[in-house]
Short mmCIF file of C-alpha atoms in Angstrom, two decimals:
data_model
loop_
_atom_site.label_atom_id
_atom_site.label_comp_id
_atom_site.label_asym_id
_atom_site.label_seq_id
_atom_site.Cartn_x
_atom_site.Cartn_y
_atom_site.Cartn_z
CA MET X 1 -0.02 0.00 0.01
CA LYS X 2 1.23 3.52 -0.89
CA ILE X 3 -0.19 6.54 0.91
CA VAL X 4 0.69 10.02 -0.42
CA VAL X 5 0.47 13.15 1.70
CA VAL X 6 0.12 15.93 -0.88
CA ASP X 7 2.82 18.61 -0.53
CA TYR X 8 1.75 21.98 -1.92
CA GLY X 9 4.05 24.07 0.36
CA MET X 10 1.48 24.61 3.10
CA GLY X 11 0.46 22.72 6.21
CA ASN X 12 1.94 20.49 8.82
CA LEU X 13 2.96 17.75 6.40
CA ARG X 14 5.58 16.03 8.60
CA SER X 15 3.33 15.64 11.63
CA VAL X 16 0.49 14.29 9.47
CA ALA X 17 2.80 11.83 7.76
CA LYS X 18 4.38 10.70 11.07
CA ALA X 19 0.93 10.07 12.63
CA ILE X 20 -0.15 7.98 9.60
CA GLU X 21 3.13 6.02 9.78
CA LYS X 22 2.27 5.08 13.39
CA VAL X 23 -0.89 3.29 12.27
CA THR X 24 0.34 1.92 8.93
CA PRO X 25 1.69 -1.63 8.42
CA ALA X 26 5.45 -1.88 7.94
CA SER X 27 4.84 -3.22 4.43
CA ALA X 28 3.17 0.04 3.40
CA SER X 29 4.83 3.37 2.53
CA VAL X 30 3.88 6.91 3.47
CA LEU X 31 5.28 9.49 1.07
CA ILE X 32 5.12 13.29 1.11
CA SER X 33 5.04 14.41 -2.54
CA SER X 34 4.14 17.30 -4.82
CA GLU X 35 4.44 15.13 -7.96
CA ALA X 36 1.26 14.38 -9.93
CA ALA X 37 2.66 10.99 -10.96
CA GLN X 38 3.08 9.96 -7.32
CA ILE X 39 -0.49 11.03 -6.52
CA HIS X 40 -1.84 9.05 -9.47
CA ALA X 41 0.09 5.98 -8.33
CA ALA X 42 -1.00 6.20 -4.72
CA ASP X 43 -3.55 3.80 -3.16
CA ARG X 44 -4.67 6.49 -0.71
CA VAL X 45 -4.30 10.25 -0.71
CA VAL X 46 -4.26 12.78 2.12
CA VAL X 47 -4.52 16.59 1.65
CA PRO X 48 -3.65 18.47 4.82
CA GLY X 49 -3.71 22.22 5.16
CA GLN X 50 -2.82 25.02 7.53
CA GLY X 51 -2.82 28.76 7.07
CA ALA X 52 -4.89 31.10 4.89
CA MET X 53 -7.19 29.57 2.28
CA HIS X 54 -6.15 31.96 -0.51
CA ASP X 55 -2.45 31.16 0.08
CA CYS X 56 -3.18 27.41 0.09
CA MET X 57 -5.17 27.60 -3.12
CA ARG X 58 -2.55 29.76 -4.87
CA GLU X 59 0.20 27.28 -4.04
CA PHE X 60 -1.92 24.27 -4.89
CA MET X 61 -3.02 25.56 -8.28
CA GLY X 62 0.46 26.94 -9.01
CA ARG X 63 1.93 23.50 -8.64
CA GLY X 64 -0.57 22.00 -11.13
CA LEU X 65 -2.03 19.53 -8.67
CA ARG X 66 -5.75 19.97 -9.33
CA GLU X 67 -6.18 17.23 -11.97
CA ALA X 68 -4.29 14.56 -10.00
CA VAL X 69 -6.10 15.39 -6.74
CA HIS X 70 -9.47 15.54 -8.53
CA GLN X 71 -8.85 12.03 -9.92
CA ALA X 72 -7.83 10.79 -6.46
CA ALA X 73 -10.98 12.27 -4.91
CA GLN X 74 -13.06 10.36 -7.46
CA SER X 75 -11.31 6.99 -7.35
CA LYS X 76 -9.48 6.14 -4.10
CA PRO X 77 -9.73 6.66 -0.35
CA PHE X 78 -9.21 10.39 0.17
CA LEU X 79 -8.75 12.31 3.42
CA GLY X 80 -8.80 16.12 3.77
CA VAL X 81 -7.60 17.77 6.98
CA CYS X 82 -8.40 21.31 8.18
CA VAL X 83 -7.83 23.72 5.24
CA GLY X 84 -7.50 20.53 3.21
CA MET X 85 -11.22 20.05 3.95
CA GLN X 86 -12.16 23.69 3.21
CA MET X 87 -10.40 23.58 -0.18
CA LEU X 88 -12.83 20.86 -1.34
CA PHE X 89 -15.75 23.34 -1.24
CA ASP X 90 -16.90 25.87 -3.84
CA HIS X 91 -15.91 29.11 -2.16
CA SER X 92 -14.44 30.56 1.01
CA GLU X 93 -15.15 33.92 2.61
CA GLU X 94 -11.44 33.99 3.51
CA GLY X 95 -9.96 36.23 0.81
CA ASP X 96 -13.07 35.62 -1.38
CA THR X 97 -11.36 32.46 -2.57
CA LEU X 98 -12.61 29.91 -5.08
CA GLY X 99 -12.15 26.31 -3.85
CA LEU X 100 -11.89 23.06 -5.82
CA GLY X 101 -15.63 22.53 -5.99
CA PHE X 102 -15.54 18.81 -5.22
CA ILE X 103 -18.25 19.28 -2.53
CA PRO X 104 -20.98 21.88 -3.12
CA GLY X 105 -21.05 24.48 -0.36
CA GLN X 106 -19.40 27.47 1.27
CA VAL X 107 -16.73 28.18 3.86
CA LYS X 108 -17.85 30.82 6.36
CA ARG X 109 -16.09 32.81 9.06
CA PHE X 110 -17.12 32.49 12.69
CA ALA X 111 -18.88 35.70 13.74
CA ASP X 112 -17.20 38.00 16.23
CA GLY X 113 -18.91 38.25 19.64
CA MET X 114 -20.26 34.70 19.78
CA SER X 115 -21.07 33.37 23.26
CA GLY X 116 -20.94 29.88 24.68
CA PRO X 117 -23.65 28.22 26.80
CA ASP X 118 -22.15 29.84 29.91
CA GLY X 119 -22.54 33.25 28.41
CA LEU X 120 -18.80 33.84 28.08
CA ARG X 121 -17.51 35.31 24.86
CA LEU X 122 -15.87 32.80 22.51
CA LYS X 123 -12.57 33.59 20.86
CA VAL X 124 -11.87 33.37 17.14
CA PRO X 125 -9.99 31.37 16.05
CA HIS X 126 -11.62 28.35 17.59
CA MET X 127 -8.57 26.72 19.14
CA GLY X 128 -8.31 23.67 21.39
CA TRP X 129 -10.18 20.47 22.17
CA ASN X 130 -13.89 20.09 21.43
CA ARG X 131 -16.54 17.40 21.06
CA VAL X 132 -17.17 15.86 17.65
CA ASP X 133 -20.63 14.35 17.34
CA PRO X 134 -21.09 11.94 14.38
CA THR X 135 -24.34 12.54 12.43
CA ARG X 136 -24.32 9.15 10.83
CA ALA X 137 -22.49 5.85 10.85
CA HIS X 138 -19.23 5.67 8.84
CA PRO X 139 -16.26 3.28 8.87
CA LEU X 140 -13.95 6.10 9.91
CA TRP X 141 -15.83 6.41 13.24
CA ALA X 142 -15.11 2.76 14.13
CA GLY X 143 -13.73 2.44 17.66
CA ILE X 144 -14.29 6.13 18.44
CA GLU X 145 -16.82 7.06 21.10
CA PRO X 146 -19.54 9.48 19.99
CA GLY X 147 -18.65 12.88 21.42
CA ALA X 148 -14.95 12.13 21.54
CA ARG X 149 -12.78 15.26 21.67
CA PHE X 150 -10.48 16.32 18.86
CA TYR X 151 -8.11 19.25 18.48
CA PHE X 152 -9.17 22.30 16.39
CA VAL X 153 -7.40 25.44 15.11
CA HIS X 154 -9.56 27.44 12.69
CA SER X 155 -11.50 30.67 12.15
CA TYR X 156 -13.65 29.35 9.24
CA TYR X 157 -16.07 26.46 8.98
CA CYS X 158 -17.64 24.47 6.14
CA GLN X 159 -21.29 24.69 5.28
CA PRO X 160 -22.28 22.00 2.69
CA ASP X 161 -25.25 22.71 0.46
CA ASP X 162 -26.58 19.20 1.06
CA GLY X 163 -26.77 18.46 4.77
CA SER X 164 -26.47 14.76 4.11
CA ALA X 165 -22.76 15.37 3.23
CA SER X 166 -22.13 16.13 6.90
CA ALA X 167 -20.57 13.26 8.88
CA ALA X 168 -20.18 15.08 12.20
CA THR X 169 -20.93 18.39 13.86
CA THR X 170 -19.33 20.44 16.63
CA ASP X 171 -20.74 23.24 18.77
CA TYR X 172 -18.79 26.52 18.98
CA GLY X 173 -21.23 29.38 19.26
CA LEU X 174 -23.18 27.57 16.52
CA ARG X 175 -23.35 23.95 15.46
CA PHE X 176 -21.09 23.53 12.43
CA THR X 177 -20.05 20.64 10.17
CA SER X 178 -16.75 19.29 11.46
CA ALA X 179 -16.52 16.31 9.12
CA VAL X 180 -17.92 15.47 5.69
CA ALA X 181 -18.23 12.19 3.89
CA GLN X 182 -19.08 11.74 0.20
CA ALA X 183 -18.40 8.46 -1.56
CA ASN X 184 -14.65 7.82 -1.08
CA ILE X 185 -13.95 11.31 0.37
CA PHE X 186 -13.73 11.80 4.12
CA SER X 187 -12.62 15.21 5.41
CA VAL X 188 -12.29 16.73 8.87
CA GLN X 189 -11.95 20.26 10.16
CA PHE X 190 -9.97 19.12 13.21
CA HIS X 191 -6.44 17.79 13.31
CA PRO X 192 -6.39 14.01 13.88
CA GLU X 193 -2.56 14.06 13.99
CA LYS X 194 -2.83 16.27 17.13
CA SER X 195 -5.81 14.48 18.70
CA ALA X 196 -4.14 11.69 20.71
CA ALA X 197 -5.77 8.21 20.70
CA ALA X 198 -9.02 9.25 18.97
CA GLY X 199 -7.07 10.91 16.18
CA LEU X 200 -4.83 7.90 15.64
CA GLN X 201 -7.85 5.64 15.59
CA LEU X 202 -9.43 7.78 12.85
CA LEU X 203 -6.20 7.62 10.79
CA SER X 204 -6.00 3.86 11.35
CA ASN X 205 -9.55 3.59 10.14
CA PHE X 206 -8.63 5.56 7.02
CA VAL X 207 -5.66 3.35 6.30
CA ASN X 208 -7.92 0.27 6.47
CA TRP X 209 -11.00 1.83 4.78
CA GLN X 210 -12.37 0.09 1.68
CA PRO X 211 -15.00 2.46 0.29
#
């Protein structure tokens, strides 16, 4: 098995790759690559992301990765992480940026002045551990308790046009989609590579997933 973590010059590539290596059989390989040929040859593809959406999309498109990643998203197990999830949508309010359009919907900014259930003001970005509540069964939730906590760092959230694309929600001033699932695509707003045992379990489930 060959797993490619797509390198487009943005994101915490090494920590994502290291976390996947921890849950991957010794016979498999985990490769960080920006080469379209390597993405085409991969059995599984991961697109992480960190930073501003417009910077990520500029680097991604500038390296000519769209066609290879689009084919991967249509034909093999595909995982998006954080901005790597947001990039799959049509458009982001961050920098008025066009996304890849693989999943119909928008990426919105958290409003300033939001309050939590205790009445205290919530900070933007949303940073730290929070509950993730699955909205439907999926193989990537295997062995993970409903309501398990994962680690988030983001100021923007995804809003799919079709609510059935949502695989989990999280509450932070509003209830937002924190994971999406569509055919062989599974994407998460949180960082599984920073989310201790639950994050490693999700990555292990991805490595073993047969959509």
